PDB file of C-alpha atoms and ligand atoms in Angstrom:
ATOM      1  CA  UNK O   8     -23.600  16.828   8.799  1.00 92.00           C
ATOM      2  CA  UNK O   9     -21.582  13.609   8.885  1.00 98.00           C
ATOM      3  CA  UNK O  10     -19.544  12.800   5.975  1.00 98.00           C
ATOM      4  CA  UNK O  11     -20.969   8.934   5.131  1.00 98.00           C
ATOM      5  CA  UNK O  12     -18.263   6.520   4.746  1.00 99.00           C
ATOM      6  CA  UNK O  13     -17.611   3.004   3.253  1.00 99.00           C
ATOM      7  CA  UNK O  14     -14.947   1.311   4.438  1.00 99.00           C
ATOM      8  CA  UNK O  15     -13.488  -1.385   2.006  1.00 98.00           C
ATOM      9  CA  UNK O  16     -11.461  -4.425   3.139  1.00 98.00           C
ATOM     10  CA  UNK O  17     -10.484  -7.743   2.375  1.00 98.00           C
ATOM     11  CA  UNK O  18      -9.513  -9.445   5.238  1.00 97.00           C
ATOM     12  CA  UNK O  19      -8.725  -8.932   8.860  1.00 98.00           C
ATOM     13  CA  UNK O  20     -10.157  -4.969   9.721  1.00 98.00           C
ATOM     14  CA  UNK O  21      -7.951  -3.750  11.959  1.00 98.00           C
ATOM     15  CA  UNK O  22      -8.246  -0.402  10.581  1.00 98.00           C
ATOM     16  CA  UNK O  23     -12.028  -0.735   9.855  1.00 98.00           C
ATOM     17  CA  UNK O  24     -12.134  -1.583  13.275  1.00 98.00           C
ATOM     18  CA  UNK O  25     -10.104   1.893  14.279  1.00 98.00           C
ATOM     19  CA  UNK O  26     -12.492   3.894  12.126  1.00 98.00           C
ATOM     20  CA  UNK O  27     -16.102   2.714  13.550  1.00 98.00           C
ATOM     21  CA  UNK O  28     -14.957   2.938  17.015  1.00 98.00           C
ATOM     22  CA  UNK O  29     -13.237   6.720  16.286  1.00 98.00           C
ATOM     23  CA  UNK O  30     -16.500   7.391  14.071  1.00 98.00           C
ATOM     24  CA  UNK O  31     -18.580   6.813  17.721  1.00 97.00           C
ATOM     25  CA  UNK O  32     -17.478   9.492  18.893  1.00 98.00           C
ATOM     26  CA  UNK O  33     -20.050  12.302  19.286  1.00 97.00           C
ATOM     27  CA  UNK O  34     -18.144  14.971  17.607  1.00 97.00           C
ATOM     28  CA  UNK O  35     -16.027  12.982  14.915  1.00 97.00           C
ATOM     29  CA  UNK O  36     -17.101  14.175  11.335  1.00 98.00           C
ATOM     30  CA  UNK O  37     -17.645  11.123  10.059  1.00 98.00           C
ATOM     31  CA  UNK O  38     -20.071   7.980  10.083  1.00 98.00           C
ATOM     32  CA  UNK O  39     -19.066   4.293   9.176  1.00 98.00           C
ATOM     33  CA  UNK O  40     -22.667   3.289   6.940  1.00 98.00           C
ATOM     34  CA  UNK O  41     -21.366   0.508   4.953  1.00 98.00           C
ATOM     35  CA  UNK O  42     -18.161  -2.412   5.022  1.00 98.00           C
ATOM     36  CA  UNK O  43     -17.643  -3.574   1.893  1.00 98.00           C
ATOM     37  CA  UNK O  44     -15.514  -7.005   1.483  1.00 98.00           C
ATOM     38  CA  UNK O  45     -14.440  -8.899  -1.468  1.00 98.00           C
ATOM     39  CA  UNK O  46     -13.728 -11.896   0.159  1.00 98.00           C
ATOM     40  CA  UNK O  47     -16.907 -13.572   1.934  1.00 97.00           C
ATOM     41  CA  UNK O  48     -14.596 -15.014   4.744  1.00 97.00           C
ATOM     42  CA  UNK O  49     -12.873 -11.692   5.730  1.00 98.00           C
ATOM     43  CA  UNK O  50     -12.702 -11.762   9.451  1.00 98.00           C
ATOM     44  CA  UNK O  51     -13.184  -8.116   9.141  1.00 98.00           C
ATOM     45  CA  UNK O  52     -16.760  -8.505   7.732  1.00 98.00           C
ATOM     46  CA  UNK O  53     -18.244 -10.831  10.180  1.00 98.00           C
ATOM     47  CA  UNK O  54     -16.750  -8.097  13.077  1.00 98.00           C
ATOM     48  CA  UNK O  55     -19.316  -5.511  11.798  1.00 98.00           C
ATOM     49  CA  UNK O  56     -21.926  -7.827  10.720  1.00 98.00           C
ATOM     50  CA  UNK O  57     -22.073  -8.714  14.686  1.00 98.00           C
ATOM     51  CA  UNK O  58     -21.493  -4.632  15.561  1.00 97.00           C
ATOM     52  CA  UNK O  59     -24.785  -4.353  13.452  1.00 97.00           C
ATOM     53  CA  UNK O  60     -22.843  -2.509  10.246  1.00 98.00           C
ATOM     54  CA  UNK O  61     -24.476  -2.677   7.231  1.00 98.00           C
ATOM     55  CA  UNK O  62     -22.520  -5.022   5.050  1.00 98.00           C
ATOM     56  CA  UNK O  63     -21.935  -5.768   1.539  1.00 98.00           C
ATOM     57  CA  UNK O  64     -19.529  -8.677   0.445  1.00 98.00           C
ATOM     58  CA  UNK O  65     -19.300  -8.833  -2.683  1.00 98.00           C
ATOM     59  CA  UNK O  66     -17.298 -11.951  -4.167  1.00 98.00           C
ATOM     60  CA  UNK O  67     -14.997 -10.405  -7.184  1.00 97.00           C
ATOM     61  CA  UNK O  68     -14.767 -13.894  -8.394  1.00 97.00           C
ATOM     62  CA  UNK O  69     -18.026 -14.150  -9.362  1.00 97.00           C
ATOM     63  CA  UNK O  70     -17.395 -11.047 -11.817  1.00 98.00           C
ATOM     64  CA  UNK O  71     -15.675 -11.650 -15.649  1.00 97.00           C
ATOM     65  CA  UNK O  72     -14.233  -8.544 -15.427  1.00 97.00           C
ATOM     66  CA  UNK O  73     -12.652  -5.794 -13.037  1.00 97.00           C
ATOM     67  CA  UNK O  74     -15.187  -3.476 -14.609  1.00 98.00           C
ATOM     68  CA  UNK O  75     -17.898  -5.265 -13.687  1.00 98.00           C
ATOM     69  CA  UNK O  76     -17.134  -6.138 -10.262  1.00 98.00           C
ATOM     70  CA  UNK O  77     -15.934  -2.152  -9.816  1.00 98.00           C
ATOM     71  CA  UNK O  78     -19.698  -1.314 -10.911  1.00 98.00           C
ATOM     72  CA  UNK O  79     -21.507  -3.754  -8.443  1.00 98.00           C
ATOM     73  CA  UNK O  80     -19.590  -1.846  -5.666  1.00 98.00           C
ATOM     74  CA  UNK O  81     -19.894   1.231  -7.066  1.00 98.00           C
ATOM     75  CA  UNK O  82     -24.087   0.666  -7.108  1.00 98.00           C
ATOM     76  CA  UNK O  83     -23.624  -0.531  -3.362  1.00 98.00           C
ATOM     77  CA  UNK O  84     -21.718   2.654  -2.695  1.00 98.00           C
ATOM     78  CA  UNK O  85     -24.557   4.933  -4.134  1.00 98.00           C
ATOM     79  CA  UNK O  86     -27.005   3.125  -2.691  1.00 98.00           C
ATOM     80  CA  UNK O  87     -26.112   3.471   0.918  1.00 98.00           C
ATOM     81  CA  UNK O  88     -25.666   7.383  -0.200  1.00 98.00           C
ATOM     82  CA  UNK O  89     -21.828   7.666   0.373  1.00 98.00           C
ATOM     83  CA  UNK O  90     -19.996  10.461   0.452  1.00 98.00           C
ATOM     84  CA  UNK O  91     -16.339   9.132   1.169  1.00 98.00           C
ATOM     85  CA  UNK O  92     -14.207   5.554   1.092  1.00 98.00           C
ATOM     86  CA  UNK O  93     -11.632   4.284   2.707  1.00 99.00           C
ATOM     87  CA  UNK O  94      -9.826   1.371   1.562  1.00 98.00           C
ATOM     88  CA  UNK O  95      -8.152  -0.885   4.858  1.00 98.00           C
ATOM     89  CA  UNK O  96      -6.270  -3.563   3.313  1.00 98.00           C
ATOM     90  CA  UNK O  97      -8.290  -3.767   0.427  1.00 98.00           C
ATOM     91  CA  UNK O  98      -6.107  -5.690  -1.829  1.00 95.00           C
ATOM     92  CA  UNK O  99      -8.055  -5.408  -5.452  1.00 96.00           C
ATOM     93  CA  UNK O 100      -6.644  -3.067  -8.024  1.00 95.00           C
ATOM     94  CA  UNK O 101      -9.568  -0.851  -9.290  1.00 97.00           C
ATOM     95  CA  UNK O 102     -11.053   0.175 -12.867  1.00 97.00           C
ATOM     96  CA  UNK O 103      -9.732   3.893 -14.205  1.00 97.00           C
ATOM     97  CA  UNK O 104     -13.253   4.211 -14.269  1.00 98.00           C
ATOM     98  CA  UNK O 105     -13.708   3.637 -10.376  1.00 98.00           C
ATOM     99  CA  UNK O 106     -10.908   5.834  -9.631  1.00 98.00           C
ATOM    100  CA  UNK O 107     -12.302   8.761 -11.775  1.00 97.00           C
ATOM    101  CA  UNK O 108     -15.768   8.594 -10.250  1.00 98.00           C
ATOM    102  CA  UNK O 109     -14.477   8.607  -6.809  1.00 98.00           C
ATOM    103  CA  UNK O 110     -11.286  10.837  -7.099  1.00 95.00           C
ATOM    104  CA  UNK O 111     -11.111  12.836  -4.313  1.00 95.00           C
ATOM    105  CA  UNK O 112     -13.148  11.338  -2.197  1.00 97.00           C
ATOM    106  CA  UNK O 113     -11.455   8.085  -1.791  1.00 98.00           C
ATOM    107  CA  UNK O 114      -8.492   7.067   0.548  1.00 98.00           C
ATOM    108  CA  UNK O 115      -6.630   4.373   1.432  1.00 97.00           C
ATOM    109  CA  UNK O 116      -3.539   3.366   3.727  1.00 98.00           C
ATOM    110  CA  UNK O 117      -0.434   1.735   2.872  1.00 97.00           C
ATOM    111  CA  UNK O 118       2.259   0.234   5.409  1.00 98.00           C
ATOM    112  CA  UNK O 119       5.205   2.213   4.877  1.00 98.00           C
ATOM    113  CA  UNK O 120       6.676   5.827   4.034  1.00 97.00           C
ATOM    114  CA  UNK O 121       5.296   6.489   0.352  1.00 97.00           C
ATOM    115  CA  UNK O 122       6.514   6.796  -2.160  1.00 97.00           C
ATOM    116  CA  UNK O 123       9.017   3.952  -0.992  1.00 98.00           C
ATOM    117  CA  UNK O 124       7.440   0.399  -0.811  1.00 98.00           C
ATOM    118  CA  UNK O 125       4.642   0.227  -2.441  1.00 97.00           C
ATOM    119  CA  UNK O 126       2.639  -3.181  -3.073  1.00 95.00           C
ATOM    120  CA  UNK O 127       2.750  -6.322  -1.187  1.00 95.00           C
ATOM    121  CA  UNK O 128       5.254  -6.974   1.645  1.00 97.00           C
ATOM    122  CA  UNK O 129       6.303  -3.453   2.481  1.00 98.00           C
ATOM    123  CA  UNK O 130       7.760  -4.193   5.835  1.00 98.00           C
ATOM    124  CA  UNK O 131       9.857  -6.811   4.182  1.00 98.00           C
ATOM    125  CA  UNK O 132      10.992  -4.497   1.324  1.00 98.00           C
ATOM    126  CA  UNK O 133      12.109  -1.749   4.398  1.00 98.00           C
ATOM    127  CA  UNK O 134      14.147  -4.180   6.092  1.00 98.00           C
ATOM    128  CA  UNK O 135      15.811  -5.478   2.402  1.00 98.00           C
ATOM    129  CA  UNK O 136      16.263  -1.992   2.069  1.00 98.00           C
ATOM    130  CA  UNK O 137      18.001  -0.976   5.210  1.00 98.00           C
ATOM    131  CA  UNK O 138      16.068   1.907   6.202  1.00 98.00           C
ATOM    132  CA  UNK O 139      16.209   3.136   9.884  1.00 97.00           C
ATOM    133  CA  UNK O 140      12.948   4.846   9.705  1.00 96.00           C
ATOM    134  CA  UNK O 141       9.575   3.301   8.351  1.00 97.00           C
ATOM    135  CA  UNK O 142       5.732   4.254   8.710  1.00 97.00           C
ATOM    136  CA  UNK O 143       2.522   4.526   7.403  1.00 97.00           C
ATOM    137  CA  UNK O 144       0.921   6.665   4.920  1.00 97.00           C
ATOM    138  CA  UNK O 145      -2.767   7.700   3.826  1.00 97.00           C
ATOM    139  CA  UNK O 146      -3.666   9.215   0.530  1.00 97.00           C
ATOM    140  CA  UNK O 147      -5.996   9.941  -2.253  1.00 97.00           C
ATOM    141  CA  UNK O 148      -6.340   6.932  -4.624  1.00 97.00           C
ATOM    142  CA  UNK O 149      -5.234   8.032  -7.521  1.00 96.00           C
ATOM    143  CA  UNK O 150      -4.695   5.389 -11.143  1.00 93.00           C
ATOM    144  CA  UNK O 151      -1.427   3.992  -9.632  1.00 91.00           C
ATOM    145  CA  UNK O 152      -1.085   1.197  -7.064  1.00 90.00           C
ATOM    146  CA  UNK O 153      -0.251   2.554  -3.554  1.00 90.00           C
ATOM    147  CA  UNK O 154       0.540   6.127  -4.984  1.00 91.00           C
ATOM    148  CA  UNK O 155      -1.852   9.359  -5.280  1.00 95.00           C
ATOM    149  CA  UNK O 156      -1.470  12.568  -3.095  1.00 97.00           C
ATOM    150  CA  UNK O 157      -0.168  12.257   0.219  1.00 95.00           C
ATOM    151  CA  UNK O 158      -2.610  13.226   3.228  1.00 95.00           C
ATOM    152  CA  UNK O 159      -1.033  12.260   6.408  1.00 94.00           C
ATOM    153  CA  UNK O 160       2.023   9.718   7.338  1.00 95.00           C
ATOM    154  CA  UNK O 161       3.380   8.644  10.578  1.00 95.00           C
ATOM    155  CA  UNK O 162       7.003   7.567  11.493  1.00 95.00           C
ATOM    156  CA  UNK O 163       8.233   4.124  13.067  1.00 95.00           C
ATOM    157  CA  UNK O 164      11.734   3.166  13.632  1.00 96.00           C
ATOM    158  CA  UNK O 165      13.074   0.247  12.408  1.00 97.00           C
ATOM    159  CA  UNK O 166      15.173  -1.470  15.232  1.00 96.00           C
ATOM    160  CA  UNK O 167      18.381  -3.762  14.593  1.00 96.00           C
ATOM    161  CA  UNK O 168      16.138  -6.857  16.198  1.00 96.00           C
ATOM    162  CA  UNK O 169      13.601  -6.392  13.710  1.00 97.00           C
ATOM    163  CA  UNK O 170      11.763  -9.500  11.993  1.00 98.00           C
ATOM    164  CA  UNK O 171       9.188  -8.377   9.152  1.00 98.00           C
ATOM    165  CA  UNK O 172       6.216  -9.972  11.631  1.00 98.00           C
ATOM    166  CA  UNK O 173       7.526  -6.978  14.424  1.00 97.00           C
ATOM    167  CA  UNK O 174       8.035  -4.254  12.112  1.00 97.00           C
ATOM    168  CA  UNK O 175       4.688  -4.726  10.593  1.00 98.00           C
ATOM    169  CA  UNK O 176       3.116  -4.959  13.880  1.00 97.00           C
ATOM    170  CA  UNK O 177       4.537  -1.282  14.841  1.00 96.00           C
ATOM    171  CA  UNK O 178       3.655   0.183  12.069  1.00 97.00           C
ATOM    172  CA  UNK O 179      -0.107  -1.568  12.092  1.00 97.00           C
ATOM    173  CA  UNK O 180      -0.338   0.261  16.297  1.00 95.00           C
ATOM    174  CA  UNK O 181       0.510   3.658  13.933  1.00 95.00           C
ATOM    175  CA  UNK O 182      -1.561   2.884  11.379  1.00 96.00           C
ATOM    176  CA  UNK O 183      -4.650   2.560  13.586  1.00 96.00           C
ATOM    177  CA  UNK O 184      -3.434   5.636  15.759  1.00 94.00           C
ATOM    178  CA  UNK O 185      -3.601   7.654  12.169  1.00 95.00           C
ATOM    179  CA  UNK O 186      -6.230   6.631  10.314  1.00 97.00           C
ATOM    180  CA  UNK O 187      -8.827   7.796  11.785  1.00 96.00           C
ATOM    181  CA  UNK O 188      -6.868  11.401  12.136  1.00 95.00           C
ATOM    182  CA  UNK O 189      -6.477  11.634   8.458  1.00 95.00           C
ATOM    183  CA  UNK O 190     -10.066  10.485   7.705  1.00 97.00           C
ATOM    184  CA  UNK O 191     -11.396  13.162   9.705  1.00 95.00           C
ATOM    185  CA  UNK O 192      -8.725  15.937   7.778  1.00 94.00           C
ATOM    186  CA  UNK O 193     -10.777  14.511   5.051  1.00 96.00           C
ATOM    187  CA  UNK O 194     -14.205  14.365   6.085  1.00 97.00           C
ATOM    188  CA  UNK O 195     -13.972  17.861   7.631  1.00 95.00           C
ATOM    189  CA  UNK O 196     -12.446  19.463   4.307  1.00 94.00           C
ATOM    190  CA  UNK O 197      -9.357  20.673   6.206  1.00 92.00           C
ATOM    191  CA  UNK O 198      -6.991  17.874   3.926  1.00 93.00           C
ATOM    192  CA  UNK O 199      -7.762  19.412   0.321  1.00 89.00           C
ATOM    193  CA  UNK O 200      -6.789  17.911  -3.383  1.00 90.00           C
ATOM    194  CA  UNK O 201      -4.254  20.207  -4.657  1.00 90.00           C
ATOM    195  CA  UNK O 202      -2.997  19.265  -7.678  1.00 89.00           C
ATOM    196  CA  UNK O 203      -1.083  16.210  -6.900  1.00 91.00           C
ATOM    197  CA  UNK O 204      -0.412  18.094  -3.549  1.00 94.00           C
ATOM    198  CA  UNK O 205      -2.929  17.690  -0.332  1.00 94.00           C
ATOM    199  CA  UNK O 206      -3.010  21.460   1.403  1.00 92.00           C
ATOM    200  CA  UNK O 207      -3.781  20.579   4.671  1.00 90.00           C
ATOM    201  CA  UNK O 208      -5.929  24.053   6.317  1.00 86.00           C
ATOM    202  CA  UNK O 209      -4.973  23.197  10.252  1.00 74.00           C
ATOM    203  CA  UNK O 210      -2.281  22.393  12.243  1.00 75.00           C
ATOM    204  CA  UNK O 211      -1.642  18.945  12.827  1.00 75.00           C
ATOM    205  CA  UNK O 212      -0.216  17.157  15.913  1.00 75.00           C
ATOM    206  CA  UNK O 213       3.487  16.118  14.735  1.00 73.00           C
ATOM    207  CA  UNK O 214       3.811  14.663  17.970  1.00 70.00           C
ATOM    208  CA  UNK O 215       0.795  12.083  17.345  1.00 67.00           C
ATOM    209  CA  UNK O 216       2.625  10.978  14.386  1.00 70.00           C
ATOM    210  CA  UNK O 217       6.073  10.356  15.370  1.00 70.00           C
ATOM    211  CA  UNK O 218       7.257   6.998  17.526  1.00 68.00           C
ATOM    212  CA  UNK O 219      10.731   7.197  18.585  1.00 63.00           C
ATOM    213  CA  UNK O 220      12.975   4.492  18.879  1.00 60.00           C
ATOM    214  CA  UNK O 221      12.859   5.636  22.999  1.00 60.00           C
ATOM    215  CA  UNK O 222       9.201   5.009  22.499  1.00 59.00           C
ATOM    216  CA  UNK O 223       8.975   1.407  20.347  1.00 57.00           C
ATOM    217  CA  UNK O 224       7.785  -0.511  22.418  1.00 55.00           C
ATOM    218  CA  UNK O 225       4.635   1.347  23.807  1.00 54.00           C
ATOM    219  CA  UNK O 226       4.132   3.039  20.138  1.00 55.00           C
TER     220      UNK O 226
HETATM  221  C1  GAR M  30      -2.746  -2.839   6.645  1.00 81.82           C
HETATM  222  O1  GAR M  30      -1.418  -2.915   7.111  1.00 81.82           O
HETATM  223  C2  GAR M  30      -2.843  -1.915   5.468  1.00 81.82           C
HETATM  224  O2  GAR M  30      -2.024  -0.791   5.571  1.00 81.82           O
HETATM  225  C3  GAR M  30      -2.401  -2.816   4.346  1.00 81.82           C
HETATM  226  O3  GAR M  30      -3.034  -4.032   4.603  1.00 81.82           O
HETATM  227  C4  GAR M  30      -3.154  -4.183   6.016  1.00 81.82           C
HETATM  228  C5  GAR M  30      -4.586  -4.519   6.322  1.00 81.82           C
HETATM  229  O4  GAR M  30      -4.736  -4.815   7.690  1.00 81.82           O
HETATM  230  N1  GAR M  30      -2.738  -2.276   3.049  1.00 81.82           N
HETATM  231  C6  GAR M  30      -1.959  -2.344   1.992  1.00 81.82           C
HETATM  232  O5  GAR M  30      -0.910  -2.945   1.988  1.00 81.82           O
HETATM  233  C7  GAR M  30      -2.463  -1.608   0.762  1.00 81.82           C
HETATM  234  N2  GAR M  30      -1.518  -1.638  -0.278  1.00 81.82           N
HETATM  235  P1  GAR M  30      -6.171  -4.722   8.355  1.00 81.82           P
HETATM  236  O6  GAR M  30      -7.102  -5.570   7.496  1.00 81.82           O
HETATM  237  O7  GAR M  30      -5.997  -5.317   9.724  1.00 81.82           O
HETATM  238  O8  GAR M  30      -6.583  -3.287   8.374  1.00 81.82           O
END
């Protein structure tokens, strides 16, 4: 059986996009039933309202409290029956209350190596930073902002010609490359709440998740 996902957003998709087209494949472990946006003009949501994905948008402005917009897509969630959620680039904080209900079974991805650079502008905060090597990183949602236990994360060097716009745009080619590998970890039980640990049951690919400097440009 198909784990049944919602995929949360708030804007653009890209890795919404990355999941429904992995999720087509015959033997992925995982279905795409439901995009959920917060914003009514996400360019994300209009992409699978024309790809025929059930869609809920569901304005958080027109809630007086995070509570209460946290329990109208919590009754959208159990409505289209789902099992597991992703959050891609969904950029609302969520109720304790949210976060309890769904612990370990939600996910999210955040554009650099956690725990460093968390919030808004982490390709910016690398480069302030100095690091050589940057990434991506998926992981249960746990109470705290861009934190929770680690699933998967992928590796992007940071080159000396490096503008925020460029870095971000490598590590967005490895966050749609791992995505949908750490989703299915999930959906397929082999990526396992430990603690605060994730025990992951298989071997994973190293090799899918590194991009060498040698490598930058096609990565
Ligand atoms: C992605 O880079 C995602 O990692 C980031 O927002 C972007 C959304 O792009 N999320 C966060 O920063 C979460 N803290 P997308 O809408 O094209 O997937």
């Amino acid at each position: 059986m198909k784990k049944r996902v919602a995929v949360l957003i708030s804007g653009r998709g890209s890795n919404m996009r990355v999941l429904v087209e992995a999720a087509k494949a015959a033997d992925y472990p995982a279905e795409i039933v439901l995009v959920v946006s917060n914003r009514l003009d996400a360019a994300g949501l209009a992409w699978a309202r024309e790809g025929g994905i059930p869609t809920a948008a569901i304005d958080h402005k027109a809630f007086a409290s995070r509570e209460a917009f946290d329990t109208a897509i919590d009754a959208a969630l159990r409505a289209a029956r789902v099992d597991l959620v992703a959050l891609a680039g969904f950029m609302r904080l969520q109720s304790a209350g949210f976060v309890e209900a769904w612990a370990g079974r939600q996910i999210n991805i955040h554009p650099s190596l956690l725990p460093l650079f968390k919030g808004l502008h982490p390709a910016r905060q690398a480069l302030q930073a100095g690091v050589r090597i940057s990434g991506c990183t998926v992981h249960f949602v746990s109470r705290d902002m861009d934190a929770g236990p680690i699933i998967a994360q992928a590796a992007v060097p940071v080159l000396p010609s490096d503008t925020e716009d460029t870095l971000a745009a490598r590590i967005l080619i490895a966050e749609h490359r791992l995505y949908p590998l750490a989703l299915q970890l999930v959906a397929t039980g082999r990526a396992r709440l430990d603690g605060h640990l994730v025990r992951i049951e298989a071997p994973v690919n190293q090799a899918q998740l590194v991009c060498s400097p040698d490598t930058a440009g096609a990565c």
